mmCIF file of C-alpha atoms in Angstrom:
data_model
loop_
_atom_site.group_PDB
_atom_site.id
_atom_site.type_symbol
_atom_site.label_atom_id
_atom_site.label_comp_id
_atom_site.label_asym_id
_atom_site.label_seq_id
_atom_site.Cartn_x
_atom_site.Cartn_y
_atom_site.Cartn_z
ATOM 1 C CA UNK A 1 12.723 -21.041 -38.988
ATOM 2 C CA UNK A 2 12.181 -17.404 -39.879
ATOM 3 C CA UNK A 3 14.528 -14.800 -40.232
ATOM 4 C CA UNK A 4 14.483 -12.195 -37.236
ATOM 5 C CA UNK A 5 13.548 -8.717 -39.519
ATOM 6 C CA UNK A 6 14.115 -5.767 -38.803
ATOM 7 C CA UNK A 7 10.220 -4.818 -37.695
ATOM 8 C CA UNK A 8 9.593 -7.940 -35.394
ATOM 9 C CA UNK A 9 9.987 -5.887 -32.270
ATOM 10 C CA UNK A 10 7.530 -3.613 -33.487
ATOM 11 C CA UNK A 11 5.322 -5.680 -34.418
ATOM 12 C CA UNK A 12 5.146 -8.129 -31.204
ATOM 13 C CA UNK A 13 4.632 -4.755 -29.229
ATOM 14 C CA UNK A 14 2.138 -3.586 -31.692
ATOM 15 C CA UNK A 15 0.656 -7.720 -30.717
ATOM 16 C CA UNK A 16 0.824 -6.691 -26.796
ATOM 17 C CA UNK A 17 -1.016 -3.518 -27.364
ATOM 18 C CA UNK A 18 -3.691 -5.226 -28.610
ATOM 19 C CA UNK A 19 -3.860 -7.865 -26.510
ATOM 20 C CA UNK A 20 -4.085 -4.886 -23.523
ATOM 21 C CA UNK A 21 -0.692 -3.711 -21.924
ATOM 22 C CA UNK A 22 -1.837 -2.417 -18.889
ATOM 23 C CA UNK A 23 1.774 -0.732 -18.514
ATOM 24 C CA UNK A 24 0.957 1.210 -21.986
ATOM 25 C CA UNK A 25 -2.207 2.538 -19.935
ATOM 26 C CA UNK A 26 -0.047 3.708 -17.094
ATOM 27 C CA UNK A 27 2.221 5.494 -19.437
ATOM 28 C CA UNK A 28 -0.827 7.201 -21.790
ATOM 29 C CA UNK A 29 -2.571 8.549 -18.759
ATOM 30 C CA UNK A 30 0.078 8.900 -16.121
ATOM 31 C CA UNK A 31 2.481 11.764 -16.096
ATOM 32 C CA UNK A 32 5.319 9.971 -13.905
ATOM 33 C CA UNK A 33 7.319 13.278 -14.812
ATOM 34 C CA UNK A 34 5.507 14.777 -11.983
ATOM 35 C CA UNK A 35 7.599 12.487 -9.287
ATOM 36 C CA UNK A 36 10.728 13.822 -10.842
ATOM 37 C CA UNK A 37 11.323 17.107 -8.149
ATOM 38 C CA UNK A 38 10.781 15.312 -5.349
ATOM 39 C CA UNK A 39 12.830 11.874 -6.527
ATOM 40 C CA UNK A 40 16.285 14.340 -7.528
ATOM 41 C CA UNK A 41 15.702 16.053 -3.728
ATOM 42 C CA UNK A 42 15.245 12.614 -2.322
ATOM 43 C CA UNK A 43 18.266 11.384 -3.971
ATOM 44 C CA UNK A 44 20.390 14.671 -3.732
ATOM 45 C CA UNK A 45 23.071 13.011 -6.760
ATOM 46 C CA UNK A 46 26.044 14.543 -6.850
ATOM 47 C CA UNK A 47 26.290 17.060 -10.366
ATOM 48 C CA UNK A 48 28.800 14.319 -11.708
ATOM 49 C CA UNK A 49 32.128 16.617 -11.337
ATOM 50 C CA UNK A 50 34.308 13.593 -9.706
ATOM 51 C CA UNK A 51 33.415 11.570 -12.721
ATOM 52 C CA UNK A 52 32.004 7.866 -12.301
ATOM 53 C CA UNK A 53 29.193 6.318 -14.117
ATOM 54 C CA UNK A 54 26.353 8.371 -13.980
ATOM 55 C CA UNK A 55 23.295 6.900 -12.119
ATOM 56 C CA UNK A 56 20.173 5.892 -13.954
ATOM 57 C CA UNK A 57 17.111 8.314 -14.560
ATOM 58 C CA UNK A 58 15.366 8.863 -11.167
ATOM 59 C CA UNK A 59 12.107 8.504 -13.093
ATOM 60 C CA UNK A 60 13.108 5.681 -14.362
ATOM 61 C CA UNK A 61 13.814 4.046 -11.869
ATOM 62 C CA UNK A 62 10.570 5.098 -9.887
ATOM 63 C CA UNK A 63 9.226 3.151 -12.520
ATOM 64 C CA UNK A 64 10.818 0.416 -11.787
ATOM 65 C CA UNK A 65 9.535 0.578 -8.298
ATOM 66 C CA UNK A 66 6.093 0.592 -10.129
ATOM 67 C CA UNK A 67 6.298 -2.862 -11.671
ATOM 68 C CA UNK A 68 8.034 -4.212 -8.482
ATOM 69 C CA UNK A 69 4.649 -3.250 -6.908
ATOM 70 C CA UNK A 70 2.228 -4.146 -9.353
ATOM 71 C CA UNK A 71 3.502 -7.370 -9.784
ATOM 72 C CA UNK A 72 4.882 -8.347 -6.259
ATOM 73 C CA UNK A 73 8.496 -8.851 -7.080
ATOM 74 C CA UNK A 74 11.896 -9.761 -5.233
ATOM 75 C CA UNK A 75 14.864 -6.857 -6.584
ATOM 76 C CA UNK A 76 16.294 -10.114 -8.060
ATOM 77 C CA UNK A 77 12.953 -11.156 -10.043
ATOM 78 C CA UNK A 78 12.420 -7.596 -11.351
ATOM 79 C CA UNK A 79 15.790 -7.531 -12.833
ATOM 80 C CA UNK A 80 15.262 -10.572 -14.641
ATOM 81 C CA UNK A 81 11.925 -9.436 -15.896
ATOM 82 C CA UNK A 82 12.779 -5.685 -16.967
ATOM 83 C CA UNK A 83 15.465 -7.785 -19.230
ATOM 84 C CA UNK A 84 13.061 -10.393 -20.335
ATOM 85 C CA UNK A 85 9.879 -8.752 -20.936
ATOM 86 C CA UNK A 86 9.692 -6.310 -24.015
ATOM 87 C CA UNK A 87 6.020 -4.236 -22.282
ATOM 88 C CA UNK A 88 8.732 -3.954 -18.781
ATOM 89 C CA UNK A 89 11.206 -2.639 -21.256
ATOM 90 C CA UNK A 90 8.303 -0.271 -23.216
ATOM 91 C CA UNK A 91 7.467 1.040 -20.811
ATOM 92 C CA UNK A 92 11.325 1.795 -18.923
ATOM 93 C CA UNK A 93 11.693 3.294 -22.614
ATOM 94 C CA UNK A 94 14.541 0.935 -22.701
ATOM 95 C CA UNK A 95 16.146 -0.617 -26.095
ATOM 96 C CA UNK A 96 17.109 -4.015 -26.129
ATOM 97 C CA UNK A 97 20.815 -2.774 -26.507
ATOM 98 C CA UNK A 98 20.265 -0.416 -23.294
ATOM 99 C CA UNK A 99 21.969 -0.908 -20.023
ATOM 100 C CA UNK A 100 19.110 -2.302 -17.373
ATOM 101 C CA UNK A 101 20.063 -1.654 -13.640
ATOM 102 C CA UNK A 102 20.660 -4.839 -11.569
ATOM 103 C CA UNK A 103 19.096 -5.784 -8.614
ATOM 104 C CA UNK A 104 21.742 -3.805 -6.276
ATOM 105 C CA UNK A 105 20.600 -1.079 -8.106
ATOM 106 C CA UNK A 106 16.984 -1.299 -7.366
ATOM 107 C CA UNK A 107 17.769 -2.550 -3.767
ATOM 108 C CA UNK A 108 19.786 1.035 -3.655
ATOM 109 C CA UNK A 109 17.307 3.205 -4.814
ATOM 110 C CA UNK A 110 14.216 2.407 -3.081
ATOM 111 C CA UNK A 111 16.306 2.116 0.146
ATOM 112 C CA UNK A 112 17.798 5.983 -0.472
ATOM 113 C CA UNK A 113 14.108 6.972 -1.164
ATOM 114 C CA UNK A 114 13.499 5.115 2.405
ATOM 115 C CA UNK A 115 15.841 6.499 4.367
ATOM 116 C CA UNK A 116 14.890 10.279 3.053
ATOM 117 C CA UNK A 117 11.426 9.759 3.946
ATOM 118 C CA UNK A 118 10.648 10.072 0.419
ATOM 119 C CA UNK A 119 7.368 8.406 -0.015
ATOM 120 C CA UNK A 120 5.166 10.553 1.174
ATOM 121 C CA UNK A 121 5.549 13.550 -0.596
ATOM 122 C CA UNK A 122 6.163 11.394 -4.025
ATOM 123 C CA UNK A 123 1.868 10.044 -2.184
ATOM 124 C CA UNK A 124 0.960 13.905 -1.773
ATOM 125 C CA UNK A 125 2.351 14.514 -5.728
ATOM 126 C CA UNK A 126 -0.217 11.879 -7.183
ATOM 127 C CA UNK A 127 -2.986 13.052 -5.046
ATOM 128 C CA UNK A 128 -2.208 16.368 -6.794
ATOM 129 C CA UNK A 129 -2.492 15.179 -9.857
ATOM 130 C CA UNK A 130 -5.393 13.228 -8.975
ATOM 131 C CA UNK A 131 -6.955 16.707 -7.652
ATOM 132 C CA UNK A 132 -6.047 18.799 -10.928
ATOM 133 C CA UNK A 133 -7.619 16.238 -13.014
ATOM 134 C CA UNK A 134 -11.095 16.537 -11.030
ATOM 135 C CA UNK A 135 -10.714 14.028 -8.432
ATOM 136 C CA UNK A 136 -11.522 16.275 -5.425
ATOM 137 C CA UNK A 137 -12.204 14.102 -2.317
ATOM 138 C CA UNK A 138 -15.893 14.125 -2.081
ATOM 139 C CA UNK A 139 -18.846 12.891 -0.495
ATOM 140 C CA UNK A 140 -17.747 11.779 3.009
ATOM 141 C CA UNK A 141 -14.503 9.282 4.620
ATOM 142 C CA UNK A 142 -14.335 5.479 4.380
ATOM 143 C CA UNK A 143 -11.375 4.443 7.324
ATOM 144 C CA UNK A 144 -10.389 0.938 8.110
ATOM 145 C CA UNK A 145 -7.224 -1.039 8.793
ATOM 146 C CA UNK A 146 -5.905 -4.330 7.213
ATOM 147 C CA UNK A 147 -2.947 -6.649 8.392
ATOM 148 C CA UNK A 148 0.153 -6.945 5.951
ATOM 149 C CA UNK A 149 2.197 -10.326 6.638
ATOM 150 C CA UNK A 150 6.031 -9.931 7.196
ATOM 151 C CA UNK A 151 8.617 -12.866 7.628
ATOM 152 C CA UNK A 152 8.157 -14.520 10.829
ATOM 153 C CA UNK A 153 10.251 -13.778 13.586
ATOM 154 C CA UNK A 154 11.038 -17.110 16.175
ATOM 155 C CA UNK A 155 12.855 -15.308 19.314
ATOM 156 C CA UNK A 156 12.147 -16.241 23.123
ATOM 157 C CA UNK A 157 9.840 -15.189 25.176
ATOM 158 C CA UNK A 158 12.526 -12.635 26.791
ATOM 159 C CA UNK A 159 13.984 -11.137 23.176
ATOM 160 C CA UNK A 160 10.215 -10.628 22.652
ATOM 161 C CA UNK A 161 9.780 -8.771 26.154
ATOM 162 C CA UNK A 162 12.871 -6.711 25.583
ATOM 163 C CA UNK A 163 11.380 -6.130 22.179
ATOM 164 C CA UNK A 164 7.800 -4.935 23.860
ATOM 165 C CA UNK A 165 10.095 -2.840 25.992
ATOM 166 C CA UNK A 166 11.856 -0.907 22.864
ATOM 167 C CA UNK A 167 15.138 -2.710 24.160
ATOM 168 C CA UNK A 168 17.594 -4.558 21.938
ATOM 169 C CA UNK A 169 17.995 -8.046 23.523
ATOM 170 C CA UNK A 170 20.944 -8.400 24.924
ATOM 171 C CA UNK A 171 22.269 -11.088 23.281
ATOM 172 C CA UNK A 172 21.860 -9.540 19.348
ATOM 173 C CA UNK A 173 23.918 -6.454 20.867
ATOM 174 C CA UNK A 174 27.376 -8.074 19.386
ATOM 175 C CA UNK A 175 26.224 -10.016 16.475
ATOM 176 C CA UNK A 176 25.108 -6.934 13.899
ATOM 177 C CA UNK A 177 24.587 -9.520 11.316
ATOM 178 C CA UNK A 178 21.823 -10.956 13.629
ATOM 179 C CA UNK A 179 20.118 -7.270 14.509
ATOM 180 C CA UNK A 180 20.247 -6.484 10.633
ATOM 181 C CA UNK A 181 17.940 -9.828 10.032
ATOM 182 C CA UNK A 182 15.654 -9.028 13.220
ATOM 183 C CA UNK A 183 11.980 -6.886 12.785
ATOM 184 C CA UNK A 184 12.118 -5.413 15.708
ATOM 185 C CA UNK A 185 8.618 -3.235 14.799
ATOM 186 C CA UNK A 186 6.535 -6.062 13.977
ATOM 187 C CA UNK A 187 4.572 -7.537 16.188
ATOM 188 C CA UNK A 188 2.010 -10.944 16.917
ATOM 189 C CA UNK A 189 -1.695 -10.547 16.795
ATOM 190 C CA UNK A 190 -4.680 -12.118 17.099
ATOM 191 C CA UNK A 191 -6.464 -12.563 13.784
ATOM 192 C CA UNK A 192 -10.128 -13.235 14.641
ATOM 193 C CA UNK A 193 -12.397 -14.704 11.472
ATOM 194 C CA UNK A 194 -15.979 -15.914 11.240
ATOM 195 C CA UNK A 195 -16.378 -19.755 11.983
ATOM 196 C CA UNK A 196 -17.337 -22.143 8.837
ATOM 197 C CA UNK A 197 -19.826 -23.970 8.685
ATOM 198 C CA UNK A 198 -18.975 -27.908 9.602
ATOM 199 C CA UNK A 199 -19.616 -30.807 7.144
ATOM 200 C CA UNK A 200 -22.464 -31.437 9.122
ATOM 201 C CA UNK A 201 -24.282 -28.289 9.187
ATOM 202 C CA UNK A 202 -22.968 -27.237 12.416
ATOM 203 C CA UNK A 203 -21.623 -24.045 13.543
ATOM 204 C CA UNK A 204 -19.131 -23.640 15.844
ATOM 205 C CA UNK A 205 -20.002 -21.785 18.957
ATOM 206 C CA UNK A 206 -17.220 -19.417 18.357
ATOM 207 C CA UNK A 207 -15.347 -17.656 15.631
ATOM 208 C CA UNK A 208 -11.417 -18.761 15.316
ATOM 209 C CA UNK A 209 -8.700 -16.828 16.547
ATOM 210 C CA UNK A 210 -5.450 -16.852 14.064
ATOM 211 C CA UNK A 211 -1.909 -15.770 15.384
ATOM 212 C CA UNK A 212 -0.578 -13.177 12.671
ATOM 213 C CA UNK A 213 3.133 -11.242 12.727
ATOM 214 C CA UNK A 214 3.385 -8.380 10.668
ATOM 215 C CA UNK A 215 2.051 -4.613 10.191
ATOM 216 C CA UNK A 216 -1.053 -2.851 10.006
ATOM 217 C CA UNK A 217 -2.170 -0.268 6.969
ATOM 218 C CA UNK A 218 -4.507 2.259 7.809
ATOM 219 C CA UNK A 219 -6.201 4.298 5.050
ATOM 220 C CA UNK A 220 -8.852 6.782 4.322
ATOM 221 C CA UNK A 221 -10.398 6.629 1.250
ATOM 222 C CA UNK A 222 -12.785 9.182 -0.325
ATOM 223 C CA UNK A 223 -16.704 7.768 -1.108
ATOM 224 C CA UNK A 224 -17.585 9.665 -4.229
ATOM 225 C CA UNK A 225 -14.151 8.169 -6.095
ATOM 226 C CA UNK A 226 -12.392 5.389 -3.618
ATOM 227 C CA UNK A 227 -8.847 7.291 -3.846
ATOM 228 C CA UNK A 228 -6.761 6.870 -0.970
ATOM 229 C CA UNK A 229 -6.279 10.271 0.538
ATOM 230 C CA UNK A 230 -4.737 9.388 3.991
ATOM 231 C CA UNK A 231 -2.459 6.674 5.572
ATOM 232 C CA UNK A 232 -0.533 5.282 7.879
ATOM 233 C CA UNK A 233 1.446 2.397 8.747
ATOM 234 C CA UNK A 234 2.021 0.721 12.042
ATOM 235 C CA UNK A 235 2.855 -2.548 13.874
ATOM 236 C CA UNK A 236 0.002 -5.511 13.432
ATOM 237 C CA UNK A 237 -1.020 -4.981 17.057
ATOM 238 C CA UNK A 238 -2.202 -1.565 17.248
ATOM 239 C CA UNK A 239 -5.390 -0.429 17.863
ATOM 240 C CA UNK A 240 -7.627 0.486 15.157
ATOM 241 C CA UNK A 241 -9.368 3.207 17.169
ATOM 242 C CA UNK A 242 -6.940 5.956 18.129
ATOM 243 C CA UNK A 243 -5.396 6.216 14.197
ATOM 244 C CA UNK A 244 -8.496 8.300 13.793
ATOM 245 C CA UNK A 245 -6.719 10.865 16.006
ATOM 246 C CA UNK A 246 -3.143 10.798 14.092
ATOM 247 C CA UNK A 247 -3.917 12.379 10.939
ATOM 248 C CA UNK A 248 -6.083 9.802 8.795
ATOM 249 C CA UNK A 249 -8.663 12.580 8.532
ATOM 250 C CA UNK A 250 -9.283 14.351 5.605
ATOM 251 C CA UNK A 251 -10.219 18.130 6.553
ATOM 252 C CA UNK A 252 -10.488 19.201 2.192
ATOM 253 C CA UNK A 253 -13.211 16.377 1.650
ATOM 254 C CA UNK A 254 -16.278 18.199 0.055
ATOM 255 C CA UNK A 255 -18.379 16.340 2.937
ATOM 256 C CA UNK A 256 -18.230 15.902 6.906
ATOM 257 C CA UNK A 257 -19.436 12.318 7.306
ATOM 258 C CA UNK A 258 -16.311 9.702 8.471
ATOM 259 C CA UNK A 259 -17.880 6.052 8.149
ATOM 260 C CA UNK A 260 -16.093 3.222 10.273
ATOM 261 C CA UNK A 261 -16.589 -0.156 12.033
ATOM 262 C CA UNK A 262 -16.939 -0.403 15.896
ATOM 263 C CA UNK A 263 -13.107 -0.531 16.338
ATOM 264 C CA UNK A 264 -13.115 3.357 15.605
ATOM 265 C CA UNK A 265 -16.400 3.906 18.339
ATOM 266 C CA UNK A 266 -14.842 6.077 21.402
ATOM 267 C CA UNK A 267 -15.550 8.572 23.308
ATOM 268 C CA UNK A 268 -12.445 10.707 22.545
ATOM 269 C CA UNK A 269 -12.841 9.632 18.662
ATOM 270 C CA UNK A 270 -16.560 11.013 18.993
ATOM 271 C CA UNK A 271 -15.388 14.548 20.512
ATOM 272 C CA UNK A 272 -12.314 14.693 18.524
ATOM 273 C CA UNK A 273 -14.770 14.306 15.226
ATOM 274 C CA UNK A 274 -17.291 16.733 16.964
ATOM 275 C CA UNK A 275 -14.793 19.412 17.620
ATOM 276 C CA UNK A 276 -12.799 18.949 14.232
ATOM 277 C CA UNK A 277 -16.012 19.635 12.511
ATOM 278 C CA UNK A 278 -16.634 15.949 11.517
ATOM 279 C CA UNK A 279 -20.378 14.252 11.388
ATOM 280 C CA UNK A 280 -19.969 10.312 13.000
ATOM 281 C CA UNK A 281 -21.168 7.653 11.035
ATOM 282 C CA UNK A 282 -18.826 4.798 12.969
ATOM 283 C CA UNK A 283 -20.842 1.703 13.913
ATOM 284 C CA UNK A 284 -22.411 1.062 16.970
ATOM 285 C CA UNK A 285 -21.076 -1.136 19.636
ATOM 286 C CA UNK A 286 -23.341 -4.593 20.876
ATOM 287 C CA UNK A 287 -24.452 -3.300 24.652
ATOM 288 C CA UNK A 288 -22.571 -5.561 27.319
ATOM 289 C CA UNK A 289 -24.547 -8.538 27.856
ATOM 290 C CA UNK A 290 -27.424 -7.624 26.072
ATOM 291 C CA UNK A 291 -29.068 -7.811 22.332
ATOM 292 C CA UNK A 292 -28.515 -5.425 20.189
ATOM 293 C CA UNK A 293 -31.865 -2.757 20.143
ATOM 294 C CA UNK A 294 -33.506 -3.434 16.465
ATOM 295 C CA UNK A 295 -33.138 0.687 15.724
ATOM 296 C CA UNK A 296 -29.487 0.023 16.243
ATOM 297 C CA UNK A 297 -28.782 -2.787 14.436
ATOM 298 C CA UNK A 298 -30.781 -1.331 11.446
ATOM 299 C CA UNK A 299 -28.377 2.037 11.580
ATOM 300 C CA UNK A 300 -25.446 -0.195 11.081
ATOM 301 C CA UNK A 301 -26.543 -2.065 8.316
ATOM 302 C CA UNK A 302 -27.060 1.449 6.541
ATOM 303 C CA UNK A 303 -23.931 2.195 7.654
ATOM 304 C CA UNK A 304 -22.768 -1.247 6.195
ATOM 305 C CA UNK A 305 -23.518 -0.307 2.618
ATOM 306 C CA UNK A 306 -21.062 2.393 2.594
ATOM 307 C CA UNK A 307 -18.555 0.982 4.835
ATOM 308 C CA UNK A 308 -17.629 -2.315 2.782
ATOM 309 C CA UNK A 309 -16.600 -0.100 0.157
ATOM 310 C CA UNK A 310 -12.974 0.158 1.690
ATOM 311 C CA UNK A 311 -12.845 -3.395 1.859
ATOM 312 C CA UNK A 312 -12.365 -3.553 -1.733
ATOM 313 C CA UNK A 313 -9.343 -1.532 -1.607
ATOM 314 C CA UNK A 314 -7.414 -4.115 0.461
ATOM 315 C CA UNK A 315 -9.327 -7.424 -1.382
ATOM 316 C CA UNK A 316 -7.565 -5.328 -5.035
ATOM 317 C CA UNK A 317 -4.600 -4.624 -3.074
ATOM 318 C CA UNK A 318 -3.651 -8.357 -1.791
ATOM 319 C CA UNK A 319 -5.161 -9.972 -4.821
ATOM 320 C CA UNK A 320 -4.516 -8.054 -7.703
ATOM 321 C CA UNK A 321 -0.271 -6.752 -6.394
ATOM 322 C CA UNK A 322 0.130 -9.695 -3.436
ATOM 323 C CA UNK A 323 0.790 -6.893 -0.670
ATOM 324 C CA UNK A 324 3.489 -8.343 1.020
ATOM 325 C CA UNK A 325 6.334 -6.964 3.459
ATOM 326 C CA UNK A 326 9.646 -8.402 2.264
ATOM 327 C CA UNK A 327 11.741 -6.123 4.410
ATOM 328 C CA UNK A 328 12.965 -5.583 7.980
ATOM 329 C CA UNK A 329 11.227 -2.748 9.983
ATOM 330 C CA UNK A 330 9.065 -0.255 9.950
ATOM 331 C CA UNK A 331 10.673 2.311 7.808
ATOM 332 C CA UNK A 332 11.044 0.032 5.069
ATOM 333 C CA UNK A 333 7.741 -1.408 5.494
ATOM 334 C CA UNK A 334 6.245 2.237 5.569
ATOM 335 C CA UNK A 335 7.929 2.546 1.928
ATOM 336 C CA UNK A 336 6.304 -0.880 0.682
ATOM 337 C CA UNK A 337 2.924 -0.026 1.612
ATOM 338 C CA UNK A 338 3.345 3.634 0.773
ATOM 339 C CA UNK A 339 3.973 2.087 -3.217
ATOM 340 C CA UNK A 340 1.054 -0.274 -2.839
ATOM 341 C CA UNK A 341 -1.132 2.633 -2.019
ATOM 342 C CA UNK A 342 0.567 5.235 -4.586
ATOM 343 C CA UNK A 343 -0.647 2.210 -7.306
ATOM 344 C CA UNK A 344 -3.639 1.164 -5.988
ATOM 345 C CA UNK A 345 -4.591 5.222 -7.051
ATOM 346 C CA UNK A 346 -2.660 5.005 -10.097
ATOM 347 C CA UNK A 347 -4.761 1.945 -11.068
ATOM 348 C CA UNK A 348 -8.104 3.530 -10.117
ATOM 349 C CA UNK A 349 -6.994 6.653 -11.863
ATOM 350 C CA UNK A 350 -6.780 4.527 -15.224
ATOM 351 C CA UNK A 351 -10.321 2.513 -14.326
ATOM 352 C CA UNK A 352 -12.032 6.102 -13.980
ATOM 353 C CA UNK A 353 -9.944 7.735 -16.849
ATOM 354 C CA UNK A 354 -11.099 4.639 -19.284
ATOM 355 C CA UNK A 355 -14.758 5.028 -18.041
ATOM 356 C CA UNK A 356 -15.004 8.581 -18.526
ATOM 357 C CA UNK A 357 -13.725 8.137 -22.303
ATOM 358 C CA UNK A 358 -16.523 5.553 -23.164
ATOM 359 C CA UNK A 359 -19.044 6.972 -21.286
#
């Protein structure tokens, strides 16, 4: 066997590099220095006077919070990674010899972060960068709405009617270790899908209907450069239609025009868009009981081309980071999808940086 030298290190990272560390793109073209003001006001440490280990780097640890998004990881997973992998460690900027927080540590962090509200403003800091390097939102609005699984709940019908309620059933009042292990923001709903074709030929003569539990992420996503600029998060069973209203709109897009599928078509939708200065391009609704006019269903399928674009946003999301809510409520859940969104732009941001340079 071969004696470990002193360049090995080296070299296997020089290996990685090669082989295409996507973490050594993040850290060539994004400044995560940027996240640092609002991570220390966040945090508010204390300036170390009554002694005690000092706490780890807040960018650092942001980072952290990176890779724990990028590649769907438990706290407990991530630790064992960070002190396994040597492009984790890279790009930490940690030595072999360096202290690594545990997963306490990185449960800690993201949940002070949480609990401060943090992750929108650390959202609004990227999209600043994202601005000063050229990436104005342009060209019109994309807004949709995916379902994000969460642990399923099993309560009775009455915990879930005191839950519908905003009440705390009665009987998880005195057991706090119960309440602490109870989502009592996410909801059941109906997950309707096209019908497959049978093995012999057949369709079915309707589309299937799949119970779901979990949240919903709403996003609006520039056309010219498929950033997301606005979002939201709420429980799996609300409506698609009146997020429109609660601040997914982007008033400093270069262009009026907000494209959207029928679940966004309303009459208060269309005036609020009319008097917010807005042009509608939201599918048409089918008439009750009657075909849908040819002129109609033509204007949709225009509308189509655009549309789908936001689809790929969720379809990279869920495939390419395994969106996921591992937590318990909506705060928390806010956080997760908040990091799946700052990423999703951080990994466009690379894809457009990379095809500007070989263009």
């Amino acid at each position: 066997m071969k004696q470990p030298g002193f360049f090995d290190v080296e070299e296997r990272l020089a290996r990685l590099s090669g082989l295409g560390d996507q973490l050594e793109a993040f850290s060539r073209t994004v400044d995560f220095e940027v996240f640092r003001p609002d991570l220390e006001l966040a945090l508010a440490y204390s300036d170390g006077s009554k002694g005690g280990r000092p706490p780890f780097d807040p960018v650092l640890m942001f980072k952290i919070l990176v890779i724990q998004t990028l590649n769907n990881l438990s706290d407990a997973r991530t630790e064992y990674l960070i002190n396994d992998r040597l492009s984790f460690m890279r790009f930490l900027g940690l030595g072999l010899s360096d202290r690594v927080p545990d997963a306490k540590t990185v449960w800690l962090f993201r949940e002070r972060l949480t609990q401060a509200g943090a992750i929108e403003r650390l959202f609004e800091r990227f999209d600043a960068t994202l601005r000063n390097a050229g990436y104005l939102p342009m060209s019109g609005q994309i807004l949709d709405a995916t379902l994000v699984a969460a642990p399923k709940q099993r309560n009775t019908n009455a915990e879930k009617a005191d839950l519908r309620a905003g009440r705390i059933p009665e009987d998880w009042q005195d057991k706090p270790s119960k309440l602490s292990h109870k989502d009592r923001h996410a909801r059941w709903t109906l997950k309707f899908t096209k019908a497959k074709r049978q093995d012999d030929g057949t369709m079915p003569s309707s589309d299937l209907a799949i119970p779901f539990f979990g949240y919903k992420s709403h996003v609006s996503i520039d056309r010219k450069f498929r950033f997301i600029r606005k979002w939201k998060t709420t429980d799996a069973a609300a409506g698609d239609g009146a997020r429109l209203r609660e601040g997914l709109l982007d008033k400093t897009n270069t262009a009026s025009s907000v494209w959207a599928d029928t679940a966004y078509r309303s009459k208060a939708n269309e005036d609020f868009m009319e008097k917010e200065g807005f042009v509608s391009k939201v599918h048409r609704k089918k008439p009750h009981l009657k075909p849908m006019p040819r002129h109609i269903q033509k204007s949709n399928a225009g509308k189509s081309v655009i549309r789908s674009r936001v689809e790929h946003v969720f379809a990279d999301q869920k495939s390419q980071t395994g969106l996921f809510i591992r937590t318990v409520g909506i705060t928390r859940a806010t956080m997760r999808i908040g990091l799946a969104n700052i990423v999703y732009n951080m990994r466009r941001f690379l894809f457009l940086e990379r095809i500007s340079a070989n263009a």
